[in-house]
XYZ file of C-alpha atoms in Angstrom:
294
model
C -28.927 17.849 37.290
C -31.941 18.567 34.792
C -31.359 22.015 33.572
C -27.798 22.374 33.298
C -28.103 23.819 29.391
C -30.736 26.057 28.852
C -29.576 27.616 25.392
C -28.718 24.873 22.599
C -27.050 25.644 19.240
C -27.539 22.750 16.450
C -25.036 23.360 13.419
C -23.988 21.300 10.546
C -23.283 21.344 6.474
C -26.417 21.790 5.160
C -25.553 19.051 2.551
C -24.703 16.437 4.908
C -26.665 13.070 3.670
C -29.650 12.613 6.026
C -29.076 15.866 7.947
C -33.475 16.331 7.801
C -34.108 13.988 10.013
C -31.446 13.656 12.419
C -32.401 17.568 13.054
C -35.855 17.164 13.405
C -35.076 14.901 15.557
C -33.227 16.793 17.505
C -35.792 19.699 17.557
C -38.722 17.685 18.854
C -36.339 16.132 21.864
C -35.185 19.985 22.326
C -38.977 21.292 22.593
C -40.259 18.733 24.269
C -37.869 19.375 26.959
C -38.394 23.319 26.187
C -35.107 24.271 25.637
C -34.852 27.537 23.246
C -32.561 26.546 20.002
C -30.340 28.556 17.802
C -30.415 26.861 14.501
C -27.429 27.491 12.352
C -28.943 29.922 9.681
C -27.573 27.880 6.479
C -29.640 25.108 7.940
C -32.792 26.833 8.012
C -33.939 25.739 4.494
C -33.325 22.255 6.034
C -36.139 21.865 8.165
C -38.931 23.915 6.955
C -41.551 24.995 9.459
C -39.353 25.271 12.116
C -40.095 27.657 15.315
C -36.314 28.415 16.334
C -34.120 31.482 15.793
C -31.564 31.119 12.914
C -28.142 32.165 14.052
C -24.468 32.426 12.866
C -22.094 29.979 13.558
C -20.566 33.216 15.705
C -23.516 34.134 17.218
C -24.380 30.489 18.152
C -20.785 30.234 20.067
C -21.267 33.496 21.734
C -25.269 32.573 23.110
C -25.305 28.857 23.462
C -24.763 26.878 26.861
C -24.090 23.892 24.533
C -23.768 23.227 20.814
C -24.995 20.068 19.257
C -22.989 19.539 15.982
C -24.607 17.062 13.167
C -22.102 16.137 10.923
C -19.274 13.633 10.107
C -15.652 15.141 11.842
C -15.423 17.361 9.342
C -18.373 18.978 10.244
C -17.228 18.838 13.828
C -13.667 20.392 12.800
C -15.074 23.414 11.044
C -17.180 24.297 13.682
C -14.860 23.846 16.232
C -12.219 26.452 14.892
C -14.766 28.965 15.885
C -16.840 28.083 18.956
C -13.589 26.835 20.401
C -13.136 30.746 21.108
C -15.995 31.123 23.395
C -15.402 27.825 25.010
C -18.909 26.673 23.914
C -19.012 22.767 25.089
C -19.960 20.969 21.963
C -21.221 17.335 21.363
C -21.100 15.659 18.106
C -24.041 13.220 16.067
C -22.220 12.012 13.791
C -23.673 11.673 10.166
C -20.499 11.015 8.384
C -18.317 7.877 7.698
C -15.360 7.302 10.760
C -16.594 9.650 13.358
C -13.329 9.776 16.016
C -15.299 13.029 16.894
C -18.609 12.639 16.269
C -19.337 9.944 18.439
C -23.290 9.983 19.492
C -25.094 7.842 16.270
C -28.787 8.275 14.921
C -29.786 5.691 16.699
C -28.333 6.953 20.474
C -30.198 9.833 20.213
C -33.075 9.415 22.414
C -30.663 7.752 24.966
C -27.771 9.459 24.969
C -28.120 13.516 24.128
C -31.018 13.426 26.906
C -28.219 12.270 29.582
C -25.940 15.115 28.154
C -28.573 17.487 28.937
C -29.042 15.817 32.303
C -25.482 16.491 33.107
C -24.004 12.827 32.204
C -21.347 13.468 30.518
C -17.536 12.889 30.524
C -15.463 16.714 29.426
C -12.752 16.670 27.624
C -10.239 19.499 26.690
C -8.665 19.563 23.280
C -6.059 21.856 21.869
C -5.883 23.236 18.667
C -3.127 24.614 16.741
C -2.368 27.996 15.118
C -0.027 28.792 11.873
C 0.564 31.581 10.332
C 2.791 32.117 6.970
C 5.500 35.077 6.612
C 6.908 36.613 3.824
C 9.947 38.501 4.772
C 8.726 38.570 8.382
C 5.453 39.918 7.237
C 2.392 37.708 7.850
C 0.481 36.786 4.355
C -2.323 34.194 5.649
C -3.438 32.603 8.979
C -5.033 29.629 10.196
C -6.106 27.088 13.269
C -6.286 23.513 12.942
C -7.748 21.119 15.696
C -6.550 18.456 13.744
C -3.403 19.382 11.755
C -1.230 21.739 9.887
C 0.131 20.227 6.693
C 2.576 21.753 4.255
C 2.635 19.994 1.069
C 4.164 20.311 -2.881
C 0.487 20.342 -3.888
C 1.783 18.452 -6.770
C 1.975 15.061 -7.562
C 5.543 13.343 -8.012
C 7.293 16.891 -6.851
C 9.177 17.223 -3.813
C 9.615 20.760 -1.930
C 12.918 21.421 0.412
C 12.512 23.430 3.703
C 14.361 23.227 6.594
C 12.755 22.561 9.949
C 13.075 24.549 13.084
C 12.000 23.477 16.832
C 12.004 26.371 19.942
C 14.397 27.961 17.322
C 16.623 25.305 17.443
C 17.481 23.500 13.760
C 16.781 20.025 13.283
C 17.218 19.130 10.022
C 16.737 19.810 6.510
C 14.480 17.873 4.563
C 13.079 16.987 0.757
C 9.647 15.540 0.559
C 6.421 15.771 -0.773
C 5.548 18.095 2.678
C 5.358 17.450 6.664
C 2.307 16.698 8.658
C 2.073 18.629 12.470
C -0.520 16.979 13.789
C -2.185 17.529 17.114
C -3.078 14.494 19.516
C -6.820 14.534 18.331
C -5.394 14.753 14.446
C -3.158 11.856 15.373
C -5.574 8.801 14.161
C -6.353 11.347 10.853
C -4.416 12.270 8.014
C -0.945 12.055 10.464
C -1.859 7.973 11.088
C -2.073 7.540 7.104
C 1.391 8.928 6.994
C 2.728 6.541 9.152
C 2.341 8.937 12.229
C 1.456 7.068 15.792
C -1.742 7.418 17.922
C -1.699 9.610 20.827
C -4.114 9.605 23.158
C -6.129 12.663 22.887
C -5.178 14.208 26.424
C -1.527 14.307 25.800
C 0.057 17.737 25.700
C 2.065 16.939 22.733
C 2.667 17.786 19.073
C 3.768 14.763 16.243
C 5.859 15.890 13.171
C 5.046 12.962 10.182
C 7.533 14.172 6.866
C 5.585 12.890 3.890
C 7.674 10.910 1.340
C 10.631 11.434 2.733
C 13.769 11.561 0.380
C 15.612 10.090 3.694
C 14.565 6.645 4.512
C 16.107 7.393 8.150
C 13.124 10.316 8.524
C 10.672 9.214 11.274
C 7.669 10.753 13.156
C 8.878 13.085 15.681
C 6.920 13.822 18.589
C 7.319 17.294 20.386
C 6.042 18.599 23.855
C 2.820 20.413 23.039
C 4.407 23.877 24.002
C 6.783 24.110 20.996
C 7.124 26.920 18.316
C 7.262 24.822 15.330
C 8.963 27.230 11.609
C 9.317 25.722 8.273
C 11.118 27.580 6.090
C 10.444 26.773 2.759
C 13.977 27.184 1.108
C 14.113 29.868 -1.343
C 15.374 27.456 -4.757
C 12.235 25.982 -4.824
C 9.708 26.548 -7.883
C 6.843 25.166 -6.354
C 4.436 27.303 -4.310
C 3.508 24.751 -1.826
C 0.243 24.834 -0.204
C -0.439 24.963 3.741
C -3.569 23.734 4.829
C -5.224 23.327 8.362
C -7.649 20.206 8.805
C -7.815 20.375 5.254
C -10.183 23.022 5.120
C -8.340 26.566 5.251
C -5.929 26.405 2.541
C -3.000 29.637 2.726
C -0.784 29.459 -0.720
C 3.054 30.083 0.293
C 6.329 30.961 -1.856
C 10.026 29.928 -1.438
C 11.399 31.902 0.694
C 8.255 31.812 3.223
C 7.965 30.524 6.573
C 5.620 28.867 8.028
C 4.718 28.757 11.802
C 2.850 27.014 14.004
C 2.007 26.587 17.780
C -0.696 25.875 20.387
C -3.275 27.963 19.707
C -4.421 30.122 23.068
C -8.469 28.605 22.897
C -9.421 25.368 23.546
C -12.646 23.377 22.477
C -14.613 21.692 25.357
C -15.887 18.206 23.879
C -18.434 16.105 25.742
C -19.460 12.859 25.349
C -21.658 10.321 27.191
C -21.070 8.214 30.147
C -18.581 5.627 29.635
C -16.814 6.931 26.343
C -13.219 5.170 25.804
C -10.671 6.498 23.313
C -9.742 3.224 23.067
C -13.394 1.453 22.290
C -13.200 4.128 19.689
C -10.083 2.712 18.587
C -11.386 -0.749 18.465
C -14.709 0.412 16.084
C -13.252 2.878 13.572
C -10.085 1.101 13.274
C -10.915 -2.217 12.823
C -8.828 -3.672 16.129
C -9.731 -6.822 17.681
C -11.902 -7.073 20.113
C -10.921 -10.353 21.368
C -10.219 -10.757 25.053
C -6.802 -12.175 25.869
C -7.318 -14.648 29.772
């Protein structure tokens, strides 16, 4: 199946520790194999000397076949929100710390992104969310989070009060410190710190984690991955909580605004080599045992 990308995109945060020579790298296995490359153009400074076109991160999702990102999740996550609208498969090399995302190493890369180009690789399909805020029914800021929405007091020791509506239908009203909406790829990220569980990351489903509940009967709720989600954040308030998606696009609301969230219509197309488990994954970043039970 040699030949099955002809165009590759390599993008990443041109301050990511180490990111030199995991690209070049990357470059030499690319030529050697005479791929053309689109090199993200706030890497260029990165790797001087290099022969490939500099791109934007647009441009790269419109062009590629397949886009290599080099990064910790973050990296992956930013990325994502745009190439995931021109359904760009993307593979991750993960420079950072946990990785859930990034899953290819340094080390693999000789071995492993040579199989992806092969065609060896396992697809997966991962949904992202949208949000958008409204001031008397008027939109005021928009975002899309592949790993979560979270509305939050921004302020330490402060509690906001919203109430919380599901397909329209009330479910309760709440005081705490914000509420996490978390996607099944989110779920072992900022959702699983609040308590939130793990859902494997081909569920169709949506998790609700309140932070700091004033309630000590509040609980994770988890939602089919279909449902409108509103907060509205009630109007005595006097703090302007914050609404953030994958803690990177950051929308400032008011009391009286509502917030609302739902799949988001694109999907990003992950790949990652022959014999990946969720579940090894599981057993690395999270410290499980991996003791066999006879």
């Amino acid at each position: 199946m040699q030949g099955t990308f002809k165009k590759i995109g390599l993008v990443g945060r041109s301050r990511q520790r180490g990111l030199t020579g995991v690209l070049r790298m990357l470059l030499e296995l690319l030529e050697a194999r005479s791929l053309e490359v689109l090199l993200e153009d706030t890497l260029g400074h990165v790797v001087p000397n290099h022969q490939c076109r500099l791109a934007s991160l647009e441009a790269i999702g419109q062009e590629a076949d397949l886009v290599i990102v080099v990064g910790g999740d973050g990296s992956l996550l930013s990325a994502a929100r745009t190439l995931s609208k021109y359904e760009t498969p993307v593979i991750g090399v993960n420079r950072g710390r946990l990785g859930f995302l990034t899953d290819i190493t340094p080390d693999d890369i000789a071995e492993k992104v040579p199989q992806v180009l092969d065609g060896h690789f396992e697809r997966e399909s991962r949904f992202l969310l949208e949000t958008e805020v409204r001031r008397d029914e008027a939109p005021v800021g928009r975002g899309d989070a592949l790993n979560d929405v979270v509305v939050n007091s921004g302020t330490s020791a402060q509690m906001i009060e919203f109430e919380l509506f599901i397909d329209n239908t009330f479910v309760y009203r709440q005081r705490a410190d914000g509420l996490i909406v978390s996607t099944p790829t989110g779920s072992t990220a900022y959702s699983l710190s609040g308590g939130g569980p793990i859902m494997h990351p081909t569920l169709d489903a949506i998790v609700l984690v309140p932070m700091f509940p004033h309630a000590l009967s509040s609980r994770p709720i988890v939602v089919d991955g279909n449902s409108e989600i509103r907060l509205d954040i009630l109007a005595r308030n006097r703090i302007h909580p914050a609404v953030t998606c994958d803690g990177q696009v950051k929308i400032k609301a008011r009391p009286g605004d509502s917030v609302h969230i739902r799949k988001n219509p694109y999907r990003l197309t992950l790949l990652h080599p022959m014999g990946h488990s969720f579940y090894a994954s599981c057993r690395d970043k999270l410290r499980w045992s991996n003791a066999l039970v006879s």
